[in-house]
mmCIF file with all atom_site columns, C-alpha atoms in Angstrom:
data_model
loop_
_atom_site.group_PDB
_atom_site.id
_atom_site.type_symbol
_atom_site.label_atom_id
_atom_site.label_alt_id
_atom_site.label_comp_id
_atom_site.label_asym_id
_atom_site.label_entity_id
_atom_site.label_seq_id
_atom_site.pdbx_PDB_ins_code
_atom_site.Cartn_x
_atom_site.Cartn_y
_atom_site.Cartn_z
_atom_site.occupancy
_atom_site.B_iso_or_equiv
_atom_site.pdbx_formal_charge
_atom_site.auth_seq_id
_atom_site.auth_comp_id
_atom_site.auth_asym_id
_atom_site.auth_atom_id
_atom_site.pdbx_PDB_model_num
ATOM 1   C CA . UNK R 1 1   ? -9.447  -13.697 -5.424  1.00 69.00 ? 413  UNK R CA 1
ATOM 2   C CA . UNK R 1 2   ? -7.569  -10.126 -5.733  1.00 79.00 ? 414  UNK R CA 1
ATOM 3   C CA . UNK R 1 3   ? -5.503  -9.698  -8.721  1.00 87.00 ? 415  UNK R CA 1
ATOM 4   C CA . UNK R 1 4   ? -2.425  -8.284  -6.423  1.00 92.00 ? 416  UNK R CA 1
ATOM 5   C CA . UNK R 1 5   ? -2.042  -9.210  -2.254  1.00 92.00 ? 417  UNK R CA 1
ATOM 6   C CA . UNK R 1 6   ? 0.305   -7.282  -0.317  1.00 93.00 ? 418  UNK R CA 1
ATOM 7   C CA . UNK R 1 7   ? 0.947   -7.410  3.809   1.00 86.00 ? 419  UNK R CA 1
ATOM 8   C CA . UNK R 1 8   ? -0.348  -3.934  5.070   1.00 80.00 ? 420  UNK R CA 1
ATOM 9   C CA . UNK R 1 9   ? 2.150   -3.794  7.729   1.00 84.00 ? 421  UNK R CA 1
ATOM 10  C CA . UNK R 1 10  ? 2.979   -2.210  9.471   1.00 92.00 ? 422  UNK R CA 1
ATOM 11  C CA . UNK R 1 11  ? 6.701   -2.752  9.414   1.00 95.00 ? 423  UNK R CA 1
ATOM 12  C CA . UNK R 1 12  ? 8.987   -1.209  11.650  1.00 97.00 ? 424  UNK R CA 1
ATOM 13  C CA . UNK R 1 13  ? 12.706  -1.857  11.661  1.00 96.00 ? 425  UNK R CA 1
ATOM 14  C CA . UNK R 1 14  ? 16.104  -0.048  13.206  1.00 97.00 ? 426  UNK R CA 1
ATOM 15  C CA . UNK R 1 15  ? 18.034  2.010   10.594  1.00 97.00 ? 427  UNK R CA 1
ATOM 16  C CA . UNK R 1 16  ? 20.976  -0.064  8.786   1.00 97.00 ? 428  UNK R CA 1
ATOM 17  C CA . UNK R 1 17  ? 18.657  -3.724  8.902   1.00 97.00 ? 429  UNK R CA 1
ATOM 18  C CA . UNK R 1 18  ? 17.549  -5.116  5.805   1.00 97.00 ? 430  UNK R CA 1
ATOM 19  C CA . UNK R 1 19  ? 14.002  -4.442  4.920   1.00 97.00 ? 431  UNK R CA 1
ATOM 20  C CA . UNK R 1 20  ? 11.808  -6.906  2.406   1.00 96.00 ? 432  UNK R CA 1
ATOM 21  C CA . UNK R 1 21  ? 8.568   -6.013  0.778   1.00 96.00 ? 433  UNK R CA 1
ATOM 22  C CA . UNK R 1 22  ? 6.570   -8.734  -0.874  1.00 95.00 ? 434  UNK R CA 1
ATOM 23  C CA . UNK R 1 23  ? 3.677   -9.135  -3.023  1.00 95.00 ? 435  UNK R CA 1
ATOM 24  C CA . UNK R 1 24  ? 1.694   -11.473 -4.385  1.00 94.00 ? 436  UNK R CA 1
ATOM 25  C CA . UNK R 1 25  ? -0.511  -11.740 -7.826  1.00 92.00 ? 437  UNK R CA 1
ATOM 26  C CA . UNK R 1 26  ? -3.261  -14.176 -9.684  1.00 90.00 ? 438  UNK R CA 1
ATOM 27  C CA . UNK R 1 27  ? -2.226  -13.933 -13.487 1.00 84.00 ? 439  UNK R CA 1
ATOM 28  C CA . UNK R 1 28  ? 0.674   -15.613 -14.525 1.00 78.00 ? 440  UNK R CA 1
ATOM 29  C CA . UNK R 1 29  ? 0.903   -13.537 -18.074 1.00 79.00 ? 441  UNK R CA 1
ATOM 30  C CA . UNK R 1 30  ? 1.272   -10.530 -15.881 1.00 80.00 ? 442  UNK R CA 1
ATOM 31  C CA . UNK R 1 31  ? 4.226   -8.525  -17.661 1.00 80.00 ? 443  UNK R CA 1
ATOM 32  C CA . UNK R 1 32  ? 5.150   -5.582  -16.079 1.00 88.00 ? 444  UNK R CA 1
ATOM 33  C CA . UNK R 1 33  ? 5.954   -5.164  -11.881 1.00 91.00 ? 445  UNK R CA 1
ATOM 34  C CA . UNK R 1 34  ? 6.727   -1.858  -10.397 1.00 93.00 ? 446  UNK R CA 1
ATOM 35  C CA . UNK R 1 35  ? 7.205   -0.291  -6.651  1.00 96.00 ? 447  UNK R CA 1
ATOM 36  C CA . UNK R 1 36  ? 5.897   3.047   -6.115  1.00 96.00 ? 448  UNK R CA 1
ATOM 37  C CA . UNK R 1 37  ? 7.122   5.153   -2.725  1.00 97.00 ? 449  UNK R CA 1
ATOM 38  C CA . UNK R 1 38  ? 4.294   7.213   -0.814  1.00 96.00 ? 450  UNK R CA 1
ATOM 39  C CA . UNK R 1 39  ? 5.553   9.718   1.267   1.00 95.00 ? 451  UNK R CA 1
ATOM 40  C CA . UNK R 1 40  ? 2.827   11.115  3.897   1.00 91.00 ? 452  UNK R CA 1
ATOM 41  C CA . UNK R 1 41  ? 0.638   13.649  2.554   1.00 86.00 ? 453  UNK R CA 1
ATOM 42  C CA . UNK R 1 42  ? 2.195   12.841  -1.071  1.00 90.00 ? 454  UNK R CA 1
ATOM 43  C CA . UNK R 1 43  ? 1.122   10.903  -3.911  1.00 94.00 ? 455  UNK R CA 1
ATOM 44  C CA . UNK R 1 44  ? 2.810   7.740   -5.203  1.00 95.00 ? 456  UNK R CA 1
ATOM 45  C CA . UNK R 1 45  ? 6.563   7.766   -6.987  1.00 94.00 ? 457  UNK R CA 1
ATOM 46  C CA . UNK R 1 46  ? 7.506   5.224   -9.597  1.00 93.00 ? 458  UNK R CA 1
ATOM 47  C CA . UNK R 1 47  ? 10.465  3.683   -7.808  1.00 94.00 ? 459  UNK R CA 1
ATOM 48  C CA . UNK R 1 48  ? 11.542  0.120   -9.196  1.00 92.00 ? 460  UNK R CA 1
ATOM 49  C CA . UNK R 1 49  ? 9.767   -1.506  -12.691 1.00 88.00 ? 461  UNK R CA 1
ATOM 50  C CA . UNK R 1 50  ? 10.692  -4.768  -14.440 1.00 87.00 ? 462  UNK R CA 1
ATOM 51  C CA . UNK R 1 51  ? 8.954   -6.664  -16.972 1.00 80.00 ? 463  UNK R CA 1
ATOM 52  C CA . UNK R 1 52  ? 11.066  -10.013 -16.486 1.00 76.00 ? 464  UNK R CA 1
ATOM 53  C CA . UNK R 1 53  ? 11.514  -12.664 -14.077 1.00 80.00 ? 465  UNK R CA 1
ATOM 54  C CA . UNK R 1 54  ? 15.315  -12.330 -11.823 1.00 83.00 ? 466  UNK R CA 1
ATOM 55  C CA . UNK R 1 55  ? 16.669  -9.437  -9.977  1.00 88.00 ? 467  UNK R CA 1
ATOM 56  C CA . UNK R 1 56  ? 16.719  -5.234  -10.896 1.00 91.00 ? 468  UNK R CA 1
ATOM 57  C CA . UNK R 1 57  ? 19.367  -3.321  -8.514  1.00 93.00 ? 469  UNK R CA 1
ATOM 58  C CA . UNK R 1 58  ? 19.147  0.483   -7.989  1.00 93.00 ? 470  UNK R CA 1
ATOM 59  C CA . UNK R 1 59  ? 21.330  1.684   -5.232  1.00 96.00 ? 471  UNK R CA 1
ATOM 60  C CA . UNK R 1 60  ? 20.108  0.225   -2.067  1.00 97.00 ? 472  UNK R CA 1
ATOM 61  C CA . UNK R 1 61  ? 16.943  -1.185  -4.051  1.00 97.00 ? 473  UNK R CA 1
ATOM 62  C CA . UNK R 1 62  ? 16.497  -4.317  -5.403  1.00 96.00 ? 474  UNK R CA 1
ATOM 63  C CA . UNK R 1 63  ? 13.248  -5.866  -7.231  1.00 95.00 ? 475  UNK R CA 1
ATOM 64  C CA . UNK R 1 64  ? 12.818  -9.480  -7.523  1.00 94.00 ? 476  UNK R CA 1
ATOM 65  C CA . UNK R 1 65  ? 10.525  -10.835 -9.637  1.00 92.00 ? 477  UNK R CA 1
ATOM 66  C CA . UNK R 1 66  ? 9.799   -14.798 -9.465  1.00 90.00 ? 478  UNK R CA 1
ATOM 67  C CA . UNK R 1 67  ? 7.038   -15.413 -12.082 1.00 87.00 ? 479  UNK R CA 1
ATOM 68  C CA . UNK R 1 68  ? 7.148   -19.100 -10.969 1.00 88.00 ? 480  UNK R CA 1
ATOM 69  C CA . UNK R 1 69  ? 5.685   -18.375 -8.162  1.00 90.00 ? 481  UNK R CA 1
ATOM 70  C CA . UNK R 1 70  ? 3.770   -15.319 -9.193  1.00 91.00 ? 482  UNK R CA 1
ATOM 71  C CA . UNK R 1 71  ? 5.478   -13.569 -6.297  1.00 91.00 ? 483  UNK R CA 1
ATOM 72  C CA . UNK R 1 72  ? 7.361   -10.100 -6.123  1.00 94.00 ? 484  UNK R CA 1
ATOM 73  C CA . UNK R 1 73  ? 9.512   -8.621  -3.350  1.00 95.00 ? 485  UNK R CA 1
ATOM 74  C CA . UNK R 1 74  ? 11.428  -4.866  -2.705  1.00 96.00 ? 486  UNK R CA 1
ATOM 75  C CA . UNK R 1 75  ? 14.430  -5.187  -0.753  1.00 97.00 ? 487  UNK R CA 1
ATOM 76  C CA . UNK R 1 76  ? 16.031  -2.095  0.909   1.00 97.00 ? 488  UNK R CA 1
ATOM 77  C CA . UNK R 1 77  ? 20.007  -2.615  2.251   1.00 97.00 ? 489  UNK R CA 1
ATOM 78  C CA . UNK R 1 78  ? 20.793  -0.237  4.797   1.00 97.00 ? 490  UNK R CA 1
ATOM 79  C CA . UNK R 1 79  ? 17.973  1.095   5.650   1.00 97.00 ? 491  UNK R CA 1
ATOM 80  C CA . UNK R 1 80  ? 17.509  4.839   6.574   1.00 97.00 ? 492  UNK R CA 1
ATOM 81  C CA . UNK R 1 81  ? 14.647  7.175   8.212   1.00 97.00 ? 493  UNK R CA 1
ATOM 82  C CA . UNK R 1 82  ? 14.200  8.408   5.210   1.00 97.00 ? 494  UNK R CA 1
ATOM 83  C CA . UNK R 1 83  ? 12.944  5.325   3.649   1.00 98.00 ? 495  UNK R CA 1
ATOM 84  C CA . UNK R 1 84  ? 9.455   5.617   5.956   1.00 97.00 ? 496  UNK R CA 1
ATOM 85  C CA . UNK R 1 85  ? 6.830   5.634   3.966   1.00 97.00 ? 497  UNK R CA 1
ATOM 86  C CA . UNK R 1 86  ? 4.451   3.213   2.582   1.00 96.00 ? 498  UNK R CA 1
ATOM 87  C CA . UNK R 1 87  ? 5.214   0.933   -0.209  1.00 97.00 ? 499  UNK R CA 1
ATOM 88  C CA . UNK R 1 88  ? 2.847   -0.202  -3.105  1.00 97.00 ? 500  UNK R CA 1
ATOM 89  C CA . UNK R 1 89  ? 3.579   -3.189  -5.568  1.00 96.00 ? 501  UNK R CA 1
ATOM 90  C CA . UNK R 1 90  ? 1.716   -2.279  -8.841  1.00 93.00 ? 502  UNK R CA 1
ATOM 91  C CA . UNK R 1 91  ? 1.470   -4.971  -11.618 1.00 91.00 ? 503  UNK R CA 1
ATOM 92  C CA . UNK R 1 92  ? 0.617   -3.501  -15.494 1.00 85.00 ? 504  UNK R CA 1
ATOM 93  C CA . UNK R 1 93  ? -1.083  -5.914  -17.846 1.00 81.00 ? 505  UNK R CA 1
ATOM 94  C CA . UNK R 1 94  ? -1.034  -4.362  -20.975 1.00 75.00 ? 506  UNK R CA 1
ATOM 95  C CA . UNK R 1 95  ? -3.761  -2.300  -20.675 1.00 76.00 ? 507  UNK R CA 1
ATOM 96  C CA . UNK R 1 96  ? -4.764  -1.776  -16.815 1.00 81.00 ? 508  UNK R CA 1
ATOM 97  C CA . UNK R 1 97  ? -2.700  -1.331  -13.437 1.00 88.00 ? 509  UNK R CA 1
ATOM 98  C CA . UNK R 1 98  ? -3.536  -3.144  -10.310 1.00 91.00 ? 510  UNK R CA 1
ATOM 99  C CA . UNK R 1 99  ? -2.428  -2.138  -7.204  1.00 94.00 ? 511  UNK R CA 1
ATOM 100 C CA . UNK R 1 100 ? -1.525  -3.997  -3.390  1.00 94.00 ? 512  UNK R CA 1
ATOM 101 C CA . UNK R 1 101 ? -2.814  -2.049  -0.838  1.00 94.00 ? 513  UNK R CA 1
ATOM 102 C CA . UNK R 1 102 ? 0.450   -0.871  0.354   1.00 94.00 ? 514  UNK R CA 1
ATOM 103 C CA . UNK R 1 103 ? 2.823   -1.930  3.260   1.00 95.00 ? 515  UNK R CA 1
ATOM 104 C CA . UNK R 1 104 ? 3.870   1.129   5.809   1.00 95.00 ? 516  UNK R CA 1
ATOM 105 C CA . UNK R 1 105 ? 7.654   1.407   6.580   1.00 97.00 ? 517  UNK R CA 1
ATOM 106 C CA . UNK R 1 106 ? 9.111   2.950   9.317   1.00 97.00 ? 518  UNK R CA 1
ATOM 107 C CA . UNK R 1 107 ? 12.820  2.867   10.029  1.00 97.00 ? 519  UNK R CA 1
ATOM 108 C CA . UNK R 1 108 ? 13.791  4.068   13.277  1.00 97.00 ? 520  UNK R CA 1
ATOM 109 C CA . UNK R 1 109 ? 16.746  6.012   13.885  1.00 95.00 ? 521  UNK R CA 1
ATOM 110 C CA . UNK G 2 1   ? 6.398   23.859  -13.007 1.00 54.00 ? 956  UNK G CA 1
ATOM 111 C CA . UNK G 2 2   ? 7.399   20.030  -13.585 1.00 68.00 ? 957  UNK G CA 1
ATOM 112 C CA . UNK G 2 3   ? 5.599   16.924  -12.942 1.00 93.00 ? 958  UNK G CA 1
ATOM 113 C CA . UNK G 2 4   ? 1.565   16.225  -12.788 1.00 96.00 ? 959  UNK G CA 1
ATOM 114 C CA . UNK G 2 5   ? 0.104   19.258  -10.384 1.00 96.00 ? 960  UNK G CA 1
ATOM 115 C CA . UNK G 2 6   ? -2.941  19.013  -8.201  1.00 97.00 ? 961  UNK G CA 1
ATOM 116 C CA . UNK G 2 7   ? -5.125  22.032  -6.741  1.00 96.00 ? 962  UNK G CA 1
ATOM 117 C CA . UNK G 2 8   ? -6.642  22.352  -4.339  1.00 96.00 ? 963  UNK G CA 1
ATOM 118 C CA . UNK G 2 9   ? -4.068  19.866  -1.936  1.00 95.00 ? 964  UNK G CA 1
ATOM 119 C CA . UNK G 2 10  ? -7.056  19.884  0.626   1.00 96.00 ? 965  UNK G CA 1
ATOM 120 C CA . UNK G 2 11  ? -10.872 20.392  0.380   1.00 95.00 ? 966  UNK G CA 1
ATOM 121 C CA . UNK G 2 12  ? -13.707 20.126  2.933   1.00 94.00 ? 967  UNK G CA 1
ATOM 122 C CA . UNK G 2 13  ? -17.128 19.927  1.707   1.00 91.00 ? 968  UNK G CA 1
ATOM 123 C CA . UNK G 2 14  ? -20.558 19.911  2.274   1.00 88.00 ? 969  UNK G CA 1
ATOM 124 C CA . UNK G 2 15  ? -22.993 16.934  1.041   1.00 86.00 ? 970  UNK G CA 1
ATOM 125 C CA . UNK G 2 16  ? -24.864 19.558  -1.301  1.00 86.00 ? 971  UNK G CA 1
ATOM 126 C CA . UNK G 2 17  ? -21.770 21.583  -2.282  1.00 87.00 ? 972  UNK G CA 1
ATOM 127 C CA . UNK G 2 18  ? -20.373 21.332  -5.960  1.00 93.00 ? 973  UNK G CA 1
ATOM 128 C CA . UNK G 2 19  ? -16.380 21.361  -5.842  1.00 94.00 ? 974  UNK G CA 1
ATOM 129 C CA . UNK G 2 20  ? -13.907 20.413  -8.630  1.00 97.00 ? 975  UNK G CA 1
ATOM 130 C CA . UNK G 2 21  ? -10.729 19.192  -8.447  1.00 97.00 ? 976  UNK G CA 1
ATOM 131 C CA . UNK G 2 22  ? -7.889  20.385  -11.114 1.00 98.00 ? 977  UNK G CA 1
ATOM 132 C CA . UNK G 2 23  ? -4.726  18.553  -12.559 1.00 98.00 ? 978  UNK G CA 1
ATOM 133 C CA . UNK G 2 24  ? -2.604  19.404  -14.584 1.00 97.00 ? 979  UNK G CA 1
ATOM 134 C CA . UNK G 2 25  ? 0.775   17.511  -16.538 1.00 96.00 ? 980  UNK G CA 1
ATOM 135 C CA . UNK G 2 26  ? 3.640   19.334  -17.242 1.00 95.00 ? 981  UNK G CA 1
ATOM 136 C CA . UNK G 2 27  ? 5.306   15.897  -18.962 1.00 93.00 ? 982  UNK G CA 1
ATOM 137 C CA . UNK G 2 28  ? 3.784   16.359  -22.629 1.00 91.00 ? 983  UNK G CA 1
ATOM 138 C CA . UNK G 2 29  ? 2.221   12.324  -21.734 1.00 90.00 ? 984  UNK G CA 1
ATOM 139 C CA . UNK G 2 30  ? -1.004  11.391  -23.648 1.00 89.00 ? 985  UNK G CA 1
ATOM 140 C CA . UNK G 2 31  ? -2.887  9.895   -20.798 1.00 91.00 ? 986  UNK G CA 1
ATOM 141 C CA . UNK G 2 32  ? -4.716  10.977  -17.743 1.00 94.00 ? 987  UNK G CA 1
ATOM 142 C CA . UNK G 2 33  ? -5.988  9.235   -15.078 1.00 95.00 ? 988  UNK G CA 1
ATOM 143 C CA . UNK G 2 34  ? -8.032  9.801   -11.660 1.00 96.00 ? 989  UNK G CA 1
ATOM 144 C CA . UNK G 2 35  ? -7.790  7.662   -8.776  1.00 96.00 ? 990  UNK G CA 1
ATOM 145 C CA . UNK G 2 36  ? -9.135  7.137   -5.519  1.00 96.00 ? 991  UNK G CA 1
ATOM 146 C CA . UNK G 2 37  ? -7.046  6.087   -2.347  1.00 96.00 ? 992  UNK G CA 1
ATOM 147 C CA . UNK G 2 38  ? -8.764  5.025   0.580   1.00 93.00 ? 993  UNK G CA 1
ATOM 148 C CA . UNK G 2 39  ? -6.932  3.476   3.664   1.00 89.00 ? 994  UNK G CA 1
ATOM 149 C CA . UNK G 2 40  ? -6.295  0.117   3.521   1.00 85.00 ? 995  UNK G CA 1
ATOM 150 C CA . UNK G 2 41  ? -7.682  -0.231  0.013   1.00 90.00 ? 996  UNK G CA 1
ATOM 151 C CA . UNK G 2 42  ? -5.903  -0.680  -3.257  1.00 92.00 ? 997  UNK G CA 1
ATOM 152 C CA . UNK G 2 43  ? -5.647  2.281   -5.019  1.00 94.00 ? 998  UNK G CA 1
ATOM 153 C CA . UNK G 2 44  ? -9.005  2.654   -7.838  1.00 93.00 ? 999  UNK G CA 1
ATOM 154 C CA . UNK G 2 45  ? -9.206  3.766   -10.981 1.00 93.00 ? 1000 UNK G CA 1
ATOM 155 C CA . UNK G 2 46  ? -12.014 6.087   -11.354 1.00 95.00 ? 1001 UNK G CA 1
ATOM 156 C CA . UNK G 2 47  ? -11.644 7.544   -14.940 1.00 94.00 ? 1002 UNK G CA 1
ATOM 157 C CA . UNK G 2 48  ? -8.870  6.896   -17.718 1.00 92.00 ? 1003 UNK G CA 1
ATOM 158 C CA . UNK G 2 49  ? -8.535  9.587   -20.668 1.00 92.00 ? 1004 UNK G CA 1
ATOM 159 C CA . UNK G 2 50  ? -6.305  8.260   -23.123 1.00 86.00 ? 1005 UNK G CA 1
ATOM 160 C CA . UNK G 2 51  ? -5.825  9.369   -26.844 1.00 76.00 ? 1006 UNK G CA 1
ATOM 161 C CA . UNK G 2 52  ? -8.808  11.566  -26.403 1.00 71.00 ? 1007 UNK G CA 1
ATOM 162 C CA . UNK G 2 53  ? -11.030 8.127   -25.243 1.00 81.00 ? 1008 UNK G CA 1
ATOM 163 C CA . UNK G 2 54  ? -12.566 8.327   -22.207 1.00 82.00 ? 1009 UNK G CA 1
ATOM 164 C CA . UNK G 2 55  ? -12.583 4.612   -20.301 1.00 81.00 ? 1010 UNK G CA 1
ATOM 165 C CA . UNK G 2 56  ? -14.588 4.560   -16.603 1.00 80.00 ? 1011 UNK G CA 1
ATOM 166 C CA . UNK G 2 57  ? -14.764 2.505   -13.832 1.00 81.00 ? 1012 UNK G CA 1
ATOM 167 C CA . UNK G 2 58  ? -18.474 1.876   -14.038 1.00 82.00 ? 1013 UNK G CA 1
ATOM 168 C CA . UNK G 2 59  ? -18.868 1.564   -10.322 1.00 87.00 ? 1014 UNK G CA 1
ATOM 169 C CA . UNK G 2 60  ? -17.957 5.060   -9.984  1.00 92.00 ? 1015 UNK G CA 1
ATOM 170 C CA . UNK G 2 61  ? -21.089 7.034   -9.129  1.00 93.00 ? 1016 UNK G CA 1
ATOM 171 C CA . UNK G 2 62  ? -22.322 9.498   -11.293 1.00 93.00 ? 1017 UNK G CA 1
ATOM 172 C CA . UNK G 2 63  ? -21.850 12.295  -8.434  1.00 94.00 ? 1018 UNK G CA 1
ATOM 173 C CA . UNK G 2 64  ? -18.215 12.334  -9.735  1.00 96.00 ? 1019 UNK G CA 1
ATOM 174 C CA . UNK G 2 65  ? -17.699 13.899  -13.226 1.00 95.00 ? 1020 UNK G CA 1
ATOM 175 C CA . UNK G 2 66  ? -14.506 14.410  -15.059 1.00 95.00 ? 1021 UNK G CA 1
ATOM 176 C CA . UNK G 2 67  ? -13.462 16.513  -17.961 1.00 94.00 ? 1022 UNK G CA 1
ATOM 177 C CA . UNK G 2 68  ? -10.197 16.481  -19.764 1.00 94.00 ? 1023 UNK G CA 1
ATOM 178 C CA . UNK G 2 69  ? -10.555 19.849  -22.340 1.00 93.00 ? 1024 UNK G CA 1
ATOM 179 C CA . UNK G 2 70  ? -6.877  18.800  -23.501 1.00 91.00 ? 1025 UNK G CA 1
ATOM 180 C CA . UNK G 2 71  ? -3.981  16.193  -22.543 1.00 90.00 ? 1026 UNK G CA 1
ATOM 181 C CA . UNK G 2 72  ? -2.678  18.870  -20.276 1.00 94.00 ? 1027 UNK G CA 1
ATOM 182 C CA . UNK G 2 73  ? -5.342  19.342  -18.014 1.00 96.00 ? 1028 UNK G CA 1
ATOM 183 C CA . UNK G 2 74  ? -8.076  17.025  -15.951 1.00 96.00 ? 1029 UNK G CA 1
ATOM 184 C CA . UNK G 2 75  ? -10.676 18.146  -13.626 1.00 97.00 ? 1030 UNK G CA 1
ATOM 185 C CA . UNK G 2 76  ? -12.866 16.072  -11.827 1.00 97.00 ? 1031 UNK G CA 1
ATOM 186 C CA . UNK G 2 77  ? -16.484 17.531  -10.927 1.00 97.00 ? 1032 UNK G CA 1
ATOM 187 C CA . UNK G 2 78  ? -18.283 16.969  -7.510  1.00 95.00 ? 1033 UNK G CA 1
ATOM 188 C CA . UNK G 2 79  ? -21.518 17.165  -6.330  1.00 93.00 ? 1034 UNK G CA 1
ATOM 189 C CA . UNK G 2 80  ? -23.771 16.062  -4.150  1.00 92.00 ? 1035 UNK G CA 1
ATOM 190 C CA . UNK G 2 81  ? -20.844 13.778  -2.431  1.00 93.00 ? 1036 UNK G CA 1
ATOM 191 C CA . UNK G 2 82  ? -21.568 11.347  0.728   1.00 94.00 ? 1037 UNK G CA 1
ATOM 192 C CA . UNK G 2 83  ? -19.349 10.911  3.789   1.00 93.00 ? 1038 UNK G CA 1
ATOM 193 C CA . UNK G 2 84  ? -18.216 7.485   2.459   1.00 94.00 ? 1039 UNK G CA 1
ATOM 194 C CA . UNK G 2 85  ? -16.636 9.739   -0.979  1.00 95.00 ? 1040 UNK G CA 1
ATOM 195 C CA . UNK G 2 86  ? -13.666 11.256  2.130   1.00 96.00 ? 1041 UNK G CA 1
ATOM 196 C CA . UNK G 2 87  ? -10.123 9.790   0.573   1.00 96.00 ? 1042 UNK G CA 1
ATOM 197 C CA . UNK G 2 88  ? -7.038  11.108  -1.331  1.00 96.00 ? 1043 UNK G CA 1
ATOM 198 C CA . UNK G 2 89  ? -7.702  11.938  -4.840  1.00 98.00 ? 1044 UNK G CA 1
ATOM 199 C CA . UNK G 2 90  ? -4.873  11.266  -7.066  1.00 97.00 ? 1045 UNK G CA 1
ATOM 200 C CA . UNK G 2 91  ? -4.365  12.342  -10.991 1.00 97.00 ? 1046 UNK G CA 1
ATOM 201 C CA . UNK G 2 92  ? -1.428  10.521  -12.982 1.00 95.00 ? 1047 UNK G CA 1
ATOM 202 C CA . UNK G 2 93  ? -0.544  10.547  -16.153 1.00 93.00 ? 1048 UNK G CA 1
ATOM 203 C CA . UNK G 2 94  ? 1.196   8.351   -18.475 1.00 89.00 ? 1049 UNK G CA 1
ATOM 204 C CA . UNK G 2 95  ? 2.601   8.342   -22.347 1.00 86.00 ? 1050 UNK G CA 1
ATOM 205 C CA . UNK G 2 96  ? 0.601   5.789   -24.517 1.00 78.00 ? 1051 UNK G CA 1
ATOM 206 C CA . UNK G 2 97  ? 1.053   3.999   -26.625 1.00 68.00 ? 1052 UNK G CA 1
ATOM 207 C CA . UNK G 2 98  ? 5.209   2.188   -25.994 1.00 61.00 ? 1053 UNK G CA 1
ATOM 208 C CA . UNK G 2 99  ? 6.974   0.797   -23.415 1.00 59.00 ? 1054 UNK G CA 1
ATOM 209 C CA . UNK G 2 100 ? 6.689   3.981   -20.953 1.00 55.00 ? 1055 UNK G CA 1
ATOM 210 C CA . UNK G 2 101 ? 2.812   3.056   -20.758 1.00 57.00 ? 1056 UNK G CA 1
ATOM 211 C CA . UNK G 2 102 ? 3.599   0.876   -17.816 1.00 68.00 ? 1057 UNK G CA 1
ATOM 212 C CA . UNK G 2 103 ? 4.988   4.119   -15.735 1.00 84.00 ? 1058 UNK G CA 1
ATOM 213 C CA . UNK G 2 104 ? 2.119   6.117   -14.507 1.00 89.00 ? 1059 UNK G CA 1
ATOM 214 C CA . UNK G 2 105 ? 3.457   9.585   -12.923 1.00 92.00 ? 1060 UNK G CA 1
ATOM 215 C CA . UNK G 2 106 ? 0.958   10.640  -9.983  1.00 96.00 ? 1061 UNK G CA 1
ATOM 216 C CA . UNK G 2 107 ? 0.609   13.802  -8.488  1.00 96.00 ? 1062 UNK G CA 1
ATOM 217 C CA . UNK G 2 108 ? 0.505   14.782  -5.081  1.00 95.00 ? 1063 UNK G CA 1
ATOM 218 C CA . UNK G 2 109 ? -3.422  14.040  -4.448  1.00 96.00 ? 1064 UNK G CA 1
ATOM 219 C CA . UNK G 2 110 ? -6.591  15.876  -3.062  1.00 97.00 ? 1065 UNK G CA 1
ATOM 220 C CA . UNK G 2 111 ? -7.177  15.160  0.364   1.00 96.00 ? 1066 UNK G CA 1
ATOM 221 C CA . UNK G 2 112 ? -11.224 15.276  0.451   1.00 96.00 ? 1067 UNK G CA 1
ATOM 222 C CA . UNK G 2 113 ? -13.023 15.550  3.305   1.00 95.00 ? 1068 UNK G CA 1
ATOM 223 C CA . UNK G 2 114 ? -16.981 15.110  3.335   1.00 93.00 ? 1069 UNK G CA 1
ATOM 224 C CA . UNK G 2 115 ? -19.204 16.271  6.073   1.00 91.00 ? 1070 UNK G CA 1
#
């Protein structure tokens, strides 16, 4: 079983839609959860991080962690064409990072 | 210059060539990493230099050789690569040890093609 599982998509939505991106993880001891955004031909950039269950909001982005289900989500409200990118979930165990395969998102104007 | 800078951005090499990838971080971090990113696969950690100690993924072939002369510079030396080594090679840095350790900062990567 992989440490982190992520639906690769691709996902295509109209501008203004609410986007939901999801990952599951295998080990309930994992504590730190992150979302990275990667534009084409660029490296990943840290978008959101959290180290507890519940929601964390930053502008149009909300990161959600459900430790009981071992499920993490990223919600994007009022999606924009500039949100078109690949989104990677990541987990830090205390000494190692595990990444999902990434979900490719396209927001159509 | 800010952040993490990688050169070259693109590299095409034959299987018998020797080349090096370069990474420089301007964030004052004390740990640097090499990751390999292939299509539809998770980021694969290749090497870590943290507090002057090197940690490596034992599955990385010996044709990849890292070098970290100081905490700001990292190299990946390549020789006799195979076509399956074609991928995006990402350098990252972080500050250890403290809570910020969970934050990796990536460069833009070197897109490597092996012919």
